[in-house]
mmCIF file of N, CA, C and O in Angstrom:
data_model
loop_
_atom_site.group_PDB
_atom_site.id
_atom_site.type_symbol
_atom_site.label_atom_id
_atom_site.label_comp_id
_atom_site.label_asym_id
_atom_site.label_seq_id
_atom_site.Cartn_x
_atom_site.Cartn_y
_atom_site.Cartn_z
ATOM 1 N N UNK S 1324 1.479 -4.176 -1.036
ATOM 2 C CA UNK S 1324 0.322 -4.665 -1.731
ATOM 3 C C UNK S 1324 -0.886 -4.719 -0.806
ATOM 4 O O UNK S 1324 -1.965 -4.275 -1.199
ATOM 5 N N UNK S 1325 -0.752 -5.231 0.374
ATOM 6 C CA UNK S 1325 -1.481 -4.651 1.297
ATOM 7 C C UNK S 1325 -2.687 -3.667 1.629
ATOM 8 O O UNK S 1325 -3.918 -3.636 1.651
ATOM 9 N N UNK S 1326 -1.517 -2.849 1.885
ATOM 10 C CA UNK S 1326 -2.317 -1.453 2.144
ATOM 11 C C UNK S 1326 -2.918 -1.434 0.480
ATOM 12 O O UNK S 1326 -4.101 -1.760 0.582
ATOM 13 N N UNK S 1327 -2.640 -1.225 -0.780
ATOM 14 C CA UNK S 1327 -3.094 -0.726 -2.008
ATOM 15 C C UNK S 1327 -4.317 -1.418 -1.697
ATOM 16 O O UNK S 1327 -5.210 -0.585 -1.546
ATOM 17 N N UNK S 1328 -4.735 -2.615 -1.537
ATOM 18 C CA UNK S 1328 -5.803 -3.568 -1.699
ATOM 19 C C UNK S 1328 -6.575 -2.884 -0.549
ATOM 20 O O UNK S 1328 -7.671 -2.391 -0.817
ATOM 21 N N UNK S 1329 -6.066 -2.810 0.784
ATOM 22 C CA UNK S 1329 -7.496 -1.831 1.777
ATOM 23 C C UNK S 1329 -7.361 -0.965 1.657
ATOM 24 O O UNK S 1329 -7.817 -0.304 2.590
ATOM 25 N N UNK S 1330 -6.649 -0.090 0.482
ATOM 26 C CA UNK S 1330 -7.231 1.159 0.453
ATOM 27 C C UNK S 1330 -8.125 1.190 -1.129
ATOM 28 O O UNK S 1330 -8.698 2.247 -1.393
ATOM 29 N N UNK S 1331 -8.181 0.515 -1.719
ATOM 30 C CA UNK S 1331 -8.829 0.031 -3.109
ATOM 31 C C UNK S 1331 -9.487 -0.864 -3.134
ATOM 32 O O UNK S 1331 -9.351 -1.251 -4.295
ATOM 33 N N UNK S 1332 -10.007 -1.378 -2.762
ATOM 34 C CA UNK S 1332 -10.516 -2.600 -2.453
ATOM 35 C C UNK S 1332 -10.608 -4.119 -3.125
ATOM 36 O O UNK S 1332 -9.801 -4.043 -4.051
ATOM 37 N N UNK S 1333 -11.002 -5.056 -3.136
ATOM 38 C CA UNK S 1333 -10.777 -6.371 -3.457
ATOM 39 C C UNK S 1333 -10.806 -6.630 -4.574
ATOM 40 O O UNK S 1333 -10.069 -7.540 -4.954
ATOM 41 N N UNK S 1334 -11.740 -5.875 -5.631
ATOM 42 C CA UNK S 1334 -11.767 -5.715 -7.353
ATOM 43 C C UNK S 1334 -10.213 -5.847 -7.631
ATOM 44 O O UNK S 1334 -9.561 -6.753 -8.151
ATOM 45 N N UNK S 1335 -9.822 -4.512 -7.052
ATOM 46 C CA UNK S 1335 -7.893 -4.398 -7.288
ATOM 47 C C UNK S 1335 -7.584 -5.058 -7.331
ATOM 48 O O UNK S 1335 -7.181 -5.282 -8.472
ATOM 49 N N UNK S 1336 -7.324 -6.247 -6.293
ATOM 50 C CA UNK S 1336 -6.574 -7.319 -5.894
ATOM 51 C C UNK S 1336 -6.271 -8.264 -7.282
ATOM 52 O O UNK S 1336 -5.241 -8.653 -7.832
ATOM 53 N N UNK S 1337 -7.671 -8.416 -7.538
ATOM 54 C CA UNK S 1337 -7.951 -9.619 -8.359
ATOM 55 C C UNK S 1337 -6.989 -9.286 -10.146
ATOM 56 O O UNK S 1337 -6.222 -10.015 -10.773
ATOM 57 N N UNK S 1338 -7.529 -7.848 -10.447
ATOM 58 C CA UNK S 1338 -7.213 -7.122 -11.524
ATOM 59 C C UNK S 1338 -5.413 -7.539 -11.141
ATOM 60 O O UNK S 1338 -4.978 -8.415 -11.889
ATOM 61 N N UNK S 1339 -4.629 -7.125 -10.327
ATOM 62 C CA UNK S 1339 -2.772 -7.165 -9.857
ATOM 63 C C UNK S 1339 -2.704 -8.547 -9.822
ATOM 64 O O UNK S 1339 -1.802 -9.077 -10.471
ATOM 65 N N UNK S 1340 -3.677 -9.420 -9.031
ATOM 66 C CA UNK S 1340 -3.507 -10.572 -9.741
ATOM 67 C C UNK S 1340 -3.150 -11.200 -11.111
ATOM 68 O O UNK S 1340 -2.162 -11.851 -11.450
ATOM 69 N N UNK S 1341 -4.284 -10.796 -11.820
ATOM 70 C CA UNK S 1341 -4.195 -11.188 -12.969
ATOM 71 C C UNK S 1341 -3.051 -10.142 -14.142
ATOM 72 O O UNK S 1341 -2.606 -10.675 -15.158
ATOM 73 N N UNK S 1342 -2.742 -8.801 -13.826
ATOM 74 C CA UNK S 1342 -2.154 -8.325 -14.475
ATOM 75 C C UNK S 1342 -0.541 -8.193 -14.175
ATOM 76 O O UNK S 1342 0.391 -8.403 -14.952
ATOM 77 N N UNK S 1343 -0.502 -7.658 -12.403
ATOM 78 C CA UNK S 1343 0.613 -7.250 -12.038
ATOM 79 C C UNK S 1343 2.007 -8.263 -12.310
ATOM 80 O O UNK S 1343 3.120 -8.194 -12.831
ATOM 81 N N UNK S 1344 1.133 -9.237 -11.584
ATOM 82 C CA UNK S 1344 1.756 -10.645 -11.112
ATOM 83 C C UNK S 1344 2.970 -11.172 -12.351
ATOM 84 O O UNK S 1344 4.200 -11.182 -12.335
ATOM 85 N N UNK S 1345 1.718 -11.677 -13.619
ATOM 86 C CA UNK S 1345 2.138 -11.983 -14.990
ATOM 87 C C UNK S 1345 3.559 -10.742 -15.263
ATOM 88 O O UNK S 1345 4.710 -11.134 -15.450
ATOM 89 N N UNK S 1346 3.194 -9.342 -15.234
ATOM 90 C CA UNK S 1346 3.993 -8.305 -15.766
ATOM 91 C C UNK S 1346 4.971 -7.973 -15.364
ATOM 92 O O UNK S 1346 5.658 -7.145 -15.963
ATOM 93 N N UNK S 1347 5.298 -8.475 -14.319
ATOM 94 C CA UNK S 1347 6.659 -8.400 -13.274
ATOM 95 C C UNK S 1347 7.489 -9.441 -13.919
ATOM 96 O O UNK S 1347 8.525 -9.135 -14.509
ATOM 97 N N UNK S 1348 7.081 -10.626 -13.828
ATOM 98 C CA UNK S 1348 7.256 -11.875 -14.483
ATOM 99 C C UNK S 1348 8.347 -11.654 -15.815
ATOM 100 O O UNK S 1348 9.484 -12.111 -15.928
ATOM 101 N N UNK S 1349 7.890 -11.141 -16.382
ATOM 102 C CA UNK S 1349 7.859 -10.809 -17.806
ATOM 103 C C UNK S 1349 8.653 -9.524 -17.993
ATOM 104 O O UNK S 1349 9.062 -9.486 -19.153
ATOM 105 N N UNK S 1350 9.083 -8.294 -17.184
ATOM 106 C CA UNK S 1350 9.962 -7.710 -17.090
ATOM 107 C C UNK S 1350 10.833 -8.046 -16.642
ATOM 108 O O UNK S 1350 11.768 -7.570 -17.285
ATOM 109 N N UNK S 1351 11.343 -8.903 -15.491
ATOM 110 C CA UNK S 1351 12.316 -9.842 -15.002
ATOM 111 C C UNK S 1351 12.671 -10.744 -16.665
ATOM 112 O O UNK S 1351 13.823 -10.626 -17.082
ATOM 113 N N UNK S 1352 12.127 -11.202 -17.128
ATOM 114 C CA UNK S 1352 12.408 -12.385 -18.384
ATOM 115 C C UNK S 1352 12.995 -11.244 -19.210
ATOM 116 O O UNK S 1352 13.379 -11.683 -20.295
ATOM 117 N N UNK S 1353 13.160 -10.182 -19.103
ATOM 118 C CA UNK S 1353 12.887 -9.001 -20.382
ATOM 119 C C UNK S 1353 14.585 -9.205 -19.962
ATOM 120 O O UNK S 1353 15.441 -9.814 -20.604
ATOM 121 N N UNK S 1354 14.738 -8.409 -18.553
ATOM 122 C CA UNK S 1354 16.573 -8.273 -18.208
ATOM 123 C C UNK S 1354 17.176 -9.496 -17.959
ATOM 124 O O UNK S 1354 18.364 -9.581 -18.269
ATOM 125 N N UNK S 1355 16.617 -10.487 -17.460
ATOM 126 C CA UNK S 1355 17.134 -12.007 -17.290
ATOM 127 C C UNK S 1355 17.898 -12.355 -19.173
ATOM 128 O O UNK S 1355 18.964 -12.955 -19.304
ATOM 129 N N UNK S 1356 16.979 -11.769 -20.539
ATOM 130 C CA UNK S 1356 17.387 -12.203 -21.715
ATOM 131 C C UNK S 1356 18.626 -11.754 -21.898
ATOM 132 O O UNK S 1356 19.653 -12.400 -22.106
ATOM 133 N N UNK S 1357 18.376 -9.963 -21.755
ATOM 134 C CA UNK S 1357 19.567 -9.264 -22.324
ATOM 135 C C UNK S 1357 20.908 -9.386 -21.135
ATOM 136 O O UNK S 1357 22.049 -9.252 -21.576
ATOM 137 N N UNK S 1358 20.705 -9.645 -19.620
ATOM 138 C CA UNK S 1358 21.675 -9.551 -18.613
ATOM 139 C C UNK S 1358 22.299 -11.027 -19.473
ATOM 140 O O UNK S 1358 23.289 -10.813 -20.173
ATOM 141 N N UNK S 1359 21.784 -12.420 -19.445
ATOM 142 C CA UNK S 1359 22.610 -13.423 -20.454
ATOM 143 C C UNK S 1359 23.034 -13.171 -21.444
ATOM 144 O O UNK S 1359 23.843 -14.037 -21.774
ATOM 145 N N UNK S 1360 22.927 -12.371 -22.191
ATOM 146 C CA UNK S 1360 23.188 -12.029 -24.211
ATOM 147 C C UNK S 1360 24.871 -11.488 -23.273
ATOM 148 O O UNK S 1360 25.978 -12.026 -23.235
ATOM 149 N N UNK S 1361 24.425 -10.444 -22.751
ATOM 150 C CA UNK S 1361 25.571 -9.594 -21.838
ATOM 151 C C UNK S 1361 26.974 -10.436 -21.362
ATOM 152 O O UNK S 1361 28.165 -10.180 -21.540
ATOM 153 N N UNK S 1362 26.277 -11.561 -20.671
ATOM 154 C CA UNK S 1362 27.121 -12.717 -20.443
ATOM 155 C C UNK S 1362 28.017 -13.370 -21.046
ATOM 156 O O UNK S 1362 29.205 -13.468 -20.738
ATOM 157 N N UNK S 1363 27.257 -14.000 -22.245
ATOM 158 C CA UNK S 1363 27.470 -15.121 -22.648
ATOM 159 C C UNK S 1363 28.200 -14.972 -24.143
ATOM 160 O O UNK S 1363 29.124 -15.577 -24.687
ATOM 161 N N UNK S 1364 27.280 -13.801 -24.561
ATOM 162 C CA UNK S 1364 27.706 -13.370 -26.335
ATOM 163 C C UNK S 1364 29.075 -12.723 -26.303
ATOM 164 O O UNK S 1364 29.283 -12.067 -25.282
ATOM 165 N N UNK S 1365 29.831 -12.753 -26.989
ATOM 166 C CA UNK S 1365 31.379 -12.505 -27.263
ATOM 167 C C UNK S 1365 31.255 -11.933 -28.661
ATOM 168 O O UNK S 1365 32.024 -12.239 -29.572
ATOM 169 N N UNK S 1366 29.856 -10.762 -28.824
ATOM 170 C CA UNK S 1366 30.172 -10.804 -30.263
ATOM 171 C C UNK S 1366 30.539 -8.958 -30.548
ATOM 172 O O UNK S 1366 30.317 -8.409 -31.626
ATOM 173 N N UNK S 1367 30.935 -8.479 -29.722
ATOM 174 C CA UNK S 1367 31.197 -7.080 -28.941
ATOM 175 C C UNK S 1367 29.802 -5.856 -29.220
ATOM 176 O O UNK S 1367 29.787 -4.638 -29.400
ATOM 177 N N UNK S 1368 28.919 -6.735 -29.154
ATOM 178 C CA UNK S 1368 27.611 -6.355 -28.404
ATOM 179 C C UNK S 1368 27.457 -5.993 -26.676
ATOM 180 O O UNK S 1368 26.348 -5.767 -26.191
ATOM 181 N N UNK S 1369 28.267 -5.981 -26.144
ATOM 182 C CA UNK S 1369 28.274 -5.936 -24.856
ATOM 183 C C UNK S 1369 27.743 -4.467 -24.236
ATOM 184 O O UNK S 1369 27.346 -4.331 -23.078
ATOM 185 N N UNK S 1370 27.790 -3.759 -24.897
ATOM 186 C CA UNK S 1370 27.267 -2.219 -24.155
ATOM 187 C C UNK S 1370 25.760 -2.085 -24.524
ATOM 188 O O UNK S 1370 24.976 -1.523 -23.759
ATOM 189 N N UNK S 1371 25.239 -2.806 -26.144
ATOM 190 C CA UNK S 1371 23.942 -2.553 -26.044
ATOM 191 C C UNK S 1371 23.313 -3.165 -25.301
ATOM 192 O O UNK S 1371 22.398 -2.732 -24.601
ATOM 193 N N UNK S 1372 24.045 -5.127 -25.390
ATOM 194 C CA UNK S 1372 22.859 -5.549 -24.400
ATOM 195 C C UNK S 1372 22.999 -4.991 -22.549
ATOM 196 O O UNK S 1372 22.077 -4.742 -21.772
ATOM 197 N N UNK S 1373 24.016 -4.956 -22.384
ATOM 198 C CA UNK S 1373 24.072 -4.265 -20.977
ATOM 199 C C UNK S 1373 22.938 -3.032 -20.785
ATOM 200 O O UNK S 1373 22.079 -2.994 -19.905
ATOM 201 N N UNK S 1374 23.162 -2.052 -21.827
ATOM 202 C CA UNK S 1374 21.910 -0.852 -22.184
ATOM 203 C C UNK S 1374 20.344 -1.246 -22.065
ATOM 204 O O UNK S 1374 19.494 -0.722 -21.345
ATOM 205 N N UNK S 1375 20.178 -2.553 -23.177
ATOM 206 C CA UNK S 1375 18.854 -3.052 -23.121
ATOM 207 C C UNK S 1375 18.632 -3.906 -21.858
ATOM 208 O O UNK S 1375 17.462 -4.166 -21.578
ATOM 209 N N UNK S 1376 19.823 -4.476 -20.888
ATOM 210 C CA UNK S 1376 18.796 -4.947 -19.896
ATOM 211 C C UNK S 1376 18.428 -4.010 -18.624
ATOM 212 O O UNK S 1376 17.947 -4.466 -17.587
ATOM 213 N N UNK S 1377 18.693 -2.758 -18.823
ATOM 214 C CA UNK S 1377 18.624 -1.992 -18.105
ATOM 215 C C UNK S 1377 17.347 -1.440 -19.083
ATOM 216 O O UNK S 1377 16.242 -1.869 -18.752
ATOM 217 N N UNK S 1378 17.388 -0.666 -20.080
ATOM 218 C CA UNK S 1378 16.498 0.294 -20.884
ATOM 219 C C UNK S 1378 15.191 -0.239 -21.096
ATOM 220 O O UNK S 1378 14.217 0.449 -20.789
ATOM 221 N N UNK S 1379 15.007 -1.699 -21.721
ATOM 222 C CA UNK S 1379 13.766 -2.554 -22.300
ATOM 223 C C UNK S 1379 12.793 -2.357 -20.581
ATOM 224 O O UNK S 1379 12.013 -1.452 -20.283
ATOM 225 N N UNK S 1380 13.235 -3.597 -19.702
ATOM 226 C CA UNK S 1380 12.416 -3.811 -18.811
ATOM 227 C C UNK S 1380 11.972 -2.556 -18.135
ATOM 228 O O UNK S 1380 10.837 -2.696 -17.678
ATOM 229 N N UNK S 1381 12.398 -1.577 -17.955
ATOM 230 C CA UNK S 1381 12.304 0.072 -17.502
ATOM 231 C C UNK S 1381 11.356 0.951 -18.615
ATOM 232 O O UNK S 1381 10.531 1.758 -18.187
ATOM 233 N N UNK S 1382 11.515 0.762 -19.876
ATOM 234 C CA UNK S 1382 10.616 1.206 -20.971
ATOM 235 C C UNK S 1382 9.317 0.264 -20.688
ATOM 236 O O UNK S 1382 8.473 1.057 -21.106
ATOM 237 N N UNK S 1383 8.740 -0.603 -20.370
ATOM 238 C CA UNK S 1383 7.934 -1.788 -20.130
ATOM 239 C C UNK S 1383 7.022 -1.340 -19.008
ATOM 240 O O UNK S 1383 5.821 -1.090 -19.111
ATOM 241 N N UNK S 1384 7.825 -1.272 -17.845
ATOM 242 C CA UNK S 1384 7.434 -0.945 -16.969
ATOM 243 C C UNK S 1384 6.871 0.197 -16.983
ATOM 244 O O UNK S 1384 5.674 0.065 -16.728
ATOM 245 N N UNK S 1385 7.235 1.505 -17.202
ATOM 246 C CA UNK S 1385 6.772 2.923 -17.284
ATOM 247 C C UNK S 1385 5.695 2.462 -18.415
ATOM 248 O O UNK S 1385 4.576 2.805 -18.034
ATOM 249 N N UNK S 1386 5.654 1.893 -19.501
ATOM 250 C CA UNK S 1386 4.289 1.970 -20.264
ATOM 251 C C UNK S 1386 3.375 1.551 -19.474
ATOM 252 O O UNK S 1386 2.419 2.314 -19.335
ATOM 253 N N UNK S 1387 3.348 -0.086 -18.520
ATOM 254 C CA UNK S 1387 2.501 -0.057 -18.097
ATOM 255 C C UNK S 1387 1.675 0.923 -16.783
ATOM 256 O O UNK S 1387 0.542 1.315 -16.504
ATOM 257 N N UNK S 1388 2.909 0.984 -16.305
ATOM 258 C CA UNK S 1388 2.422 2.426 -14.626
ATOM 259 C C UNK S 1388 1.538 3.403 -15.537
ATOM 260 O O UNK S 1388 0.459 3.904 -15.221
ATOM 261 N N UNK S 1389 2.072 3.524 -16.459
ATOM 262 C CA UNK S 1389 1.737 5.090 -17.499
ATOM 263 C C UNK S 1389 0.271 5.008 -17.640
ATOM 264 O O UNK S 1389 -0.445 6.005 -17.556
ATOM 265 N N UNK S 1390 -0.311 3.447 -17.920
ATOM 266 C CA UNK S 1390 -1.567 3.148 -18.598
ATOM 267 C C UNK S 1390 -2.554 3.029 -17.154
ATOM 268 O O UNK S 1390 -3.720 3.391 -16.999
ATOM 269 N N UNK S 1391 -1.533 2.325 -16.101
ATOM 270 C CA UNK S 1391 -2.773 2.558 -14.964
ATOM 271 C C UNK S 1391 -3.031 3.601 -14.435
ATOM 272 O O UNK S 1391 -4.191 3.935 -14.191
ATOM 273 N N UNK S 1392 -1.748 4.495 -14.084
ATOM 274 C CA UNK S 1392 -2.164 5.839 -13.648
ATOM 275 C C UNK S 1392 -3.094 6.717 -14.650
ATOM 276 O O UNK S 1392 -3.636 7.752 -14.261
ATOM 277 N N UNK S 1393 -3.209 6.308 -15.734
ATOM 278 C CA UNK S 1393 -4.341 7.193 -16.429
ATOM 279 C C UNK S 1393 -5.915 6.502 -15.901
ATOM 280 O O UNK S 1393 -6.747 6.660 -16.794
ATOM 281 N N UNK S 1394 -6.393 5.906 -14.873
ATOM 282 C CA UNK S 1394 -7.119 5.421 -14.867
ATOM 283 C C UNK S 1394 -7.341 4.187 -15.141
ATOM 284 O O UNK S 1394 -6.613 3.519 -15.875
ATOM 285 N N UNK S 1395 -9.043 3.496 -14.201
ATOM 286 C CA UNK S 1395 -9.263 2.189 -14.334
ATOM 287 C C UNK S 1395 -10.223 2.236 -14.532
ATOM 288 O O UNK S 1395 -11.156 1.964 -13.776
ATOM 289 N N UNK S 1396 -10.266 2.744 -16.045
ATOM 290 C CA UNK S 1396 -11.943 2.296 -17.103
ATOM 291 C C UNK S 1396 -11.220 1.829 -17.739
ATOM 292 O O UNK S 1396 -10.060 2.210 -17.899
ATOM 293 N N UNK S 1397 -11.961 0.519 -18.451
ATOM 294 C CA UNK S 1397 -11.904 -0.153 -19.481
ATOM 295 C C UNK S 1397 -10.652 -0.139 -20.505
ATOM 296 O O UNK S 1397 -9.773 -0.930 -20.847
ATOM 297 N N UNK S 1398 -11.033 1.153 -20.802
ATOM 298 C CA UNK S 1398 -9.695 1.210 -22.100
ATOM 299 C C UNK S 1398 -8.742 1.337 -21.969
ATOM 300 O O UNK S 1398 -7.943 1.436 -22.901
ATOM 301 N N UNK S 1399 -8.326 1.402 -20.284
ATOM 302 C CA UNK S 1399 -7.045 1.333 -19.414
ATOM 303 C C UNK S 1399 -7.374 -0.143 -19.667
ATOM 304 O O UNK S 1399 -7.002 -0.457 -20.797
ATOM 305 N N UNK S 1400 -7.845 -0.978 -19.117
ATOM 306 C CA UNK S 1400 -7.962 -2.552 -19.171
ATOM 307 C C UNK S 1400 -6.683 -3.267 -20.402
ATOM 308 O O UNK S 1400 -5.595 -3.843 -20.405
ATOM 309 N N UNK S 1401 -7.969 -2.621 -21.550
ATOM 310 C CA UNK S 1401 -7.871 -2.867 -22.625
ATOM 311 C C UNK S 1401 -5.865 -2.544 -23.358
ATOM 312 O O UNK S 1401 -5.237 -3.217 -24.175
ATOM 313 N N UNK S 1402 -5.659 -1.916 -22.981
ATOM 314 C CA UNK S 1402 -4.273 -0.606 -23.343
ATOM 315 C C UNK S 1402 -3.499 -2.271 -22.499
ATOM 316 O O UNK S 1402 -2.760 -3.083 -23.056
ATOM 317 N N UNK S 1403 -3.965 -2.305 -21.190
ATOM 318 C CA UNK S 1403 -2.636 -3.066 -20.807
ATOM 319 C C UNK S 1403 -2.522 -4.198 -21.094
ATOM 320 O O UNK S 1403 -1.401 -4.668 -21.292
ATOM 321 N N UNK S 1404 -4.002 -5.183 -21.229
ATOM 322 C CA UNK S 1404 -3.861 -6.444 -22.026
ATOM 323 C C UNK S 1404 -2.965 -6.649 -23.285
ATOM 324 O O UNK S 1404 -2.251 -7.577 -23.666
ATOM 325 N N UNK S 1405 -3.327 -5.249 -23.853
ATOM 326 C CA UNK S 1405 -2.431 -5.754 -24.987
ATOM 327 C C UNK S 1405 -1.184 -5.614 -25.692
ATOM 328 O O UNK S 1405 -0.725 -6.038 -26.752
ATOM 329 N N UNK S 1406 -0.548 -4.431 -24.179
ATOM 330 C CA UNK S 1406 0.281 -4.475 -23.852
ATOM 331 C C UNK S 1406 1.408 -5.721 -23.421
ATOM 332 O O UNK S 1406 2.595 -5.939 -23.660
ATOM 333 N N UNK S 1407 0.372 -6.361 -22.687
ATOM 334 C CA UNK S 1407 0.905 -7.681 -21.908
ATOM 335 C C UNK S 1407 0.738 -8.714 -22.798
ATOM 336 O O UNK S 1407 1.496 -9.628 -22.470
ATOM 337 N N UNK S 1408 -0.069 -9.060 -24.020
ATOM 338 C CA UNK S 1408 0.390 -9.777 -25.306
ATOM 339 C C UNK S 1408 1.243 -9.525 -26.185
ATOM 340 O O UNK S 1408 1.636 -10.250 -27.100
ATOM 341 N N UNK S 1409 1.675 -8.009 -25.790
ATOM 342 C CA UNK S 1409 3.031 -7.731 -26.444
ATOM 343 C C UNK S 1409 4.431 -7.804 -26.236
ATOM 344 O O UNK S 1409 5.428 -7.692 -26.950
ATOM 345 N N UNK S 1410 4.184 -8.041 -24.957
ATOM 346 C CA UNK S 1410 5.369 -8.561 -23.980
ATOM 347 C C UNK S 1410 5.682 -10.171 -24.260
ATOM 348 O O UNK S 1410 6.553 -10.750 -24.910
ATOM 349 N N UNK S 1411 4.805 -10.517 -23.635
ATOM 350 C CA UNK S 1411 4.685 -11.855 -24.060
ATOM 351 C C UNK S 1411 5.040 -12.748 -25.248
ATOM 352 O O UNK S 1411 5.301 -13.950 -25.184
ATOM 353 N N UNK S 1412 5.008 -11.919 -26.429
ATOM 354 C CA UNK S 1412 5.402 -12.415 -27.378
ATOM 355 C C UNK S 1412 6.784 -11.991 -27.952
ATOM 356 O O UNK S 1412 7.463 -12.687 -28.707
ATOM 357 N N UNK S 1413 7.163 -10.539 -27.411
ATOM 358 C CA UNK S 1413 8.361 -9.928 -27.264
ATOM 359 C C UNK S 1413 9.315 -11.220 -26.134
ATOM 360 O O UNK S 1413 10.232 -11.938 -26.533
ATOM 361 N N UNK S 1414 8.980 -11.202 -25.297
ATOM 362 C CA UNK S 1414 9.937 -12.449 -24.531
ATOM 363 C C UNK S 1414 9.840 -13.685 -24.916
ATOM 364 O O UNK S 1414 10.686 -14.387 -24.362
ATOM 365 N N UNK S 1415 8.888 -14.473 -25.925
ATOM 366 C CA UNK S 1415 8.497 -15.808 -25.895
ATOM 367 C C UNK S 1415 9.812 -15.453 -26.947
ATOM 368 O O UNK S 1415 10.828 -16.086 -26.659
ATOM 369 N N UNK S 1416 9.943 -14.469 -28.202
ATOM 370 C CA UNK S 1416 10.581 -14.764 -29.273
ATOM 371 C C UNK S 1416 11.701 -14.789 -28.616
ATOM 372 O O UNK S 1416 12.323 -15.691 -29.177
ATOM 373 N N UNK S 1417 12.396 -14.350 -27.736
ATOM 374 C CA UNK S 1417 13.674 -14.082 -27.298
ATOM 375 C C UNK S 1417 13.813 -15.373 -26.753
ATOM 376 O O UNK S 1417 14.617 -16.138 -27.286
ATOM 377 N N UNK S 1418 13.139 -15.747 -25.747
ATOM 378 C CA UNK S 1418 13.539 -17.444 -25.543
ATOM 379 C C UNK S 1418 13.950 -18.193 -26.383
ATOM 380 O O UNK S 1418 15.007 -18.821 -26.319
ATOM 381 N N UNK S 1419 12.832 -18.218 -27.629
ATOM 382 C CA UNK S 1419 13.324 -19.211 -28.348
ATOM 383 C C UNK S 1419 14.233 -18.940 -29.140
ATOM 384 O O UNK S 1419 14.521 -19.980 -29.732
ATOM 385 N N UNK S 1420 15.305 -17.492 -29.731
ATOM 386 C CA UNK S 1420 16.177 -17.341 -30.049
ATOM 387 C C UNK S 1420 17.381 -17.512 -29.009
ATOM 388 O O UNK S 1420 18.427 -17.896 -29.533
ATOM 389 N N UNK S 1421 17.410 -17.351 -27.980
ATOM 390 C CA UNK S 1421 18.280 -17.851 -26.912
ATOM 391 C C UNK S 1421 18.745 -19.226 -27.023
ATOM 392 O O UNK S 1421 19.897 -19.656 -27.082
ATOM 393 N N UNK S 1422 17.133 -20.098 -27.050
ATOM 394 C CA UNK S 1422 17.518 -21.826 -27.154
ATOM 395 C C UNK S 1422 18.050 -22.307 -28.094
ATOM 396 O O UNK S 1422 18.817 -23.245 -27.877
ATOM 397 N N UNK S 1423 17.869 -21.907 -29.300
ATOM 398 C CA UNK S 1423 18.302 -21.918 -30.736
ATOM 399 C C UNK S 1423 19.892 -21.242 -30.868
ATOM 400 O O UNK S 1423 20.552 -21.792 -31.750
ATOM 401 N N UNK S 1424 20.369 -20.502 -30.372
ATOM 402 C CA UNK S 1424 21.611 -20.292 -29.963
ATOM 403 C C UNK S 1424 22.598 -20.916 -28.721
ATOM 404 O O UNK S 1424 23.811 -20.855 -28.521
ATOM 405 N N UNK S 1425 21.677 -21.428 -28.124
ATOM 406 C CA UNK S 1425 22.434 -22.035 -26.698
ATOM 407 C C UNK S 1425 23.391 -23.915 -27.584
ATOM 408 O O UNK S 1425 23.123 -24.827 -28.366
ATOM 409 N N UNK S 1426 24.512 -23.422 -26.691
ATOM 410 C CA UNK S 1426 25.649 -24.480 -27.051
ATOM 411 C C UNK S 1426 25.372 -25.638 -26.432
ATOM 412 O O UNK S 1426 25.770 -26.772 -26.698
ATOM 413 N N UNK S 1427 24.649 -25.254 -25.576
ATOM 414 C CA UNK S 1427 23.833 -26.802 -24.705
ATOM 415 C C UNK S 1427 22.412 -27.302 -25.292
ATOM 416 O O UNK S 1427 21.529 -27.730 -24.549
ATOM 417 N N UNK S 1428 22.301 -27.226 -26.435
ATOM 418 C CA UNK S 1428 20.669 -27.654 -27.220
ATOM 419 C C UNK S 1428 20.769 -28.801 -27.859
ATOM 420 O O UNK S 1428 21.336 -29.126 -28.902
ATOM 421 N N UNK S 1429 19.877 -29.600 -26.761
ATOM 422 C CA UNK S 1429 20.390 -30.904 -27.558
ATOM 423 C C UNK S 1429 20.984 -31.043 -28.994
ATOM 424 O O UNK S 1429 21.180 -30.007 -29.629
ATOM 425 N N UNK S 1430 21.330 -32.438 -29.634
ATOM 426 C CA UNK S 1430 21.571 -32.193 -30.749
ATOM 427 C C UNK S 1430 20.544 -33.040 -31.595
ATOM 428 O O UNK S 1430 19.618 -33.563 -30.975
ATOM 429 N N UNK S 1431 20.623 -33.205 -32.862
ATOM 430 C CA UNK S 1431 19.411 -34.276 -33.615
ATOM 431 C C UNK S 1431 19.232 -35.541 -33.035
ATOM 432 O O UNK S 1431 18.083 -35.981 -33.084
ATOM 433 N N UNK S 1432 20.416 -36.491 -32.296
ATOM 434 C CA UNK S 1432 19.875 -37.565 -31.916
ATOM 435 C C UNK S 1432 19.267 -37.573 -30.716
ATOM 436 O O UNK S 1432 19.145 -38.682 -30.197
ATOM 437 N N UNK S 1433 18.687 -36.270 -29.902
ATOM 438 C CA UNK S 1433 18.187 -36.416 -29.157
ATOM 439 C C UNK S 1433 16.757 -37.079 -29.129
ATOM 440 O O UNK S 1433 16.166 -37.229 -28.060
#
């Protein structure tokens, strides 16, 4: 990260800040969902989710590389923001179907 930033300069930084940082994040949450489903589910789903925690966060990733290597005008900006609200809401739903399935959720008299 380093070198990318002195050889691009400090604009970059700020932009991987705000984009990279979050998107790593969030591909990790992507295989962290399906590597647990993999785990935990006994419902002989086991090869897709094994597939998807390998396939999803790797499909994710290449969209976004895909969108910066086309350039850093705007509608590259634009492409990955809303990309990254699509993620975001792609992993938020999976959480909360995870918690809603988890055997450890509290119960009503909590």
């Amino acid at each position: 990260n380093f070198l990318f930033v002195a050889r691009l300069g400090l604009g970059v930084a700020w932009m991987r800040a705000v984009f990279a940082v979050p998107a790593h994040a969030l591909f990790g949450a992507t295989m962290g969902y399906y590597a647990g489903r993999a785990k935990f589910d006994r419902g002989g789903k086991l090869w897709r989710d094994r597939a998807l925690c390998l396939a999803a966060p790797t499909v994710f990733h290449g969209c976004y590389d895909y969108f910066l290597h086309r350039g850093m005008g705007a509608h590259v900006w634009l492409a990955i923001s809303l990309l990254s609200v699509g993620l975001w809401t792609f992993v938020l739903r999976r959480v909360h179907r995870a918690q809603r399935a988890s055997p450890f959720r509290p119960g009503p008299e909590a």
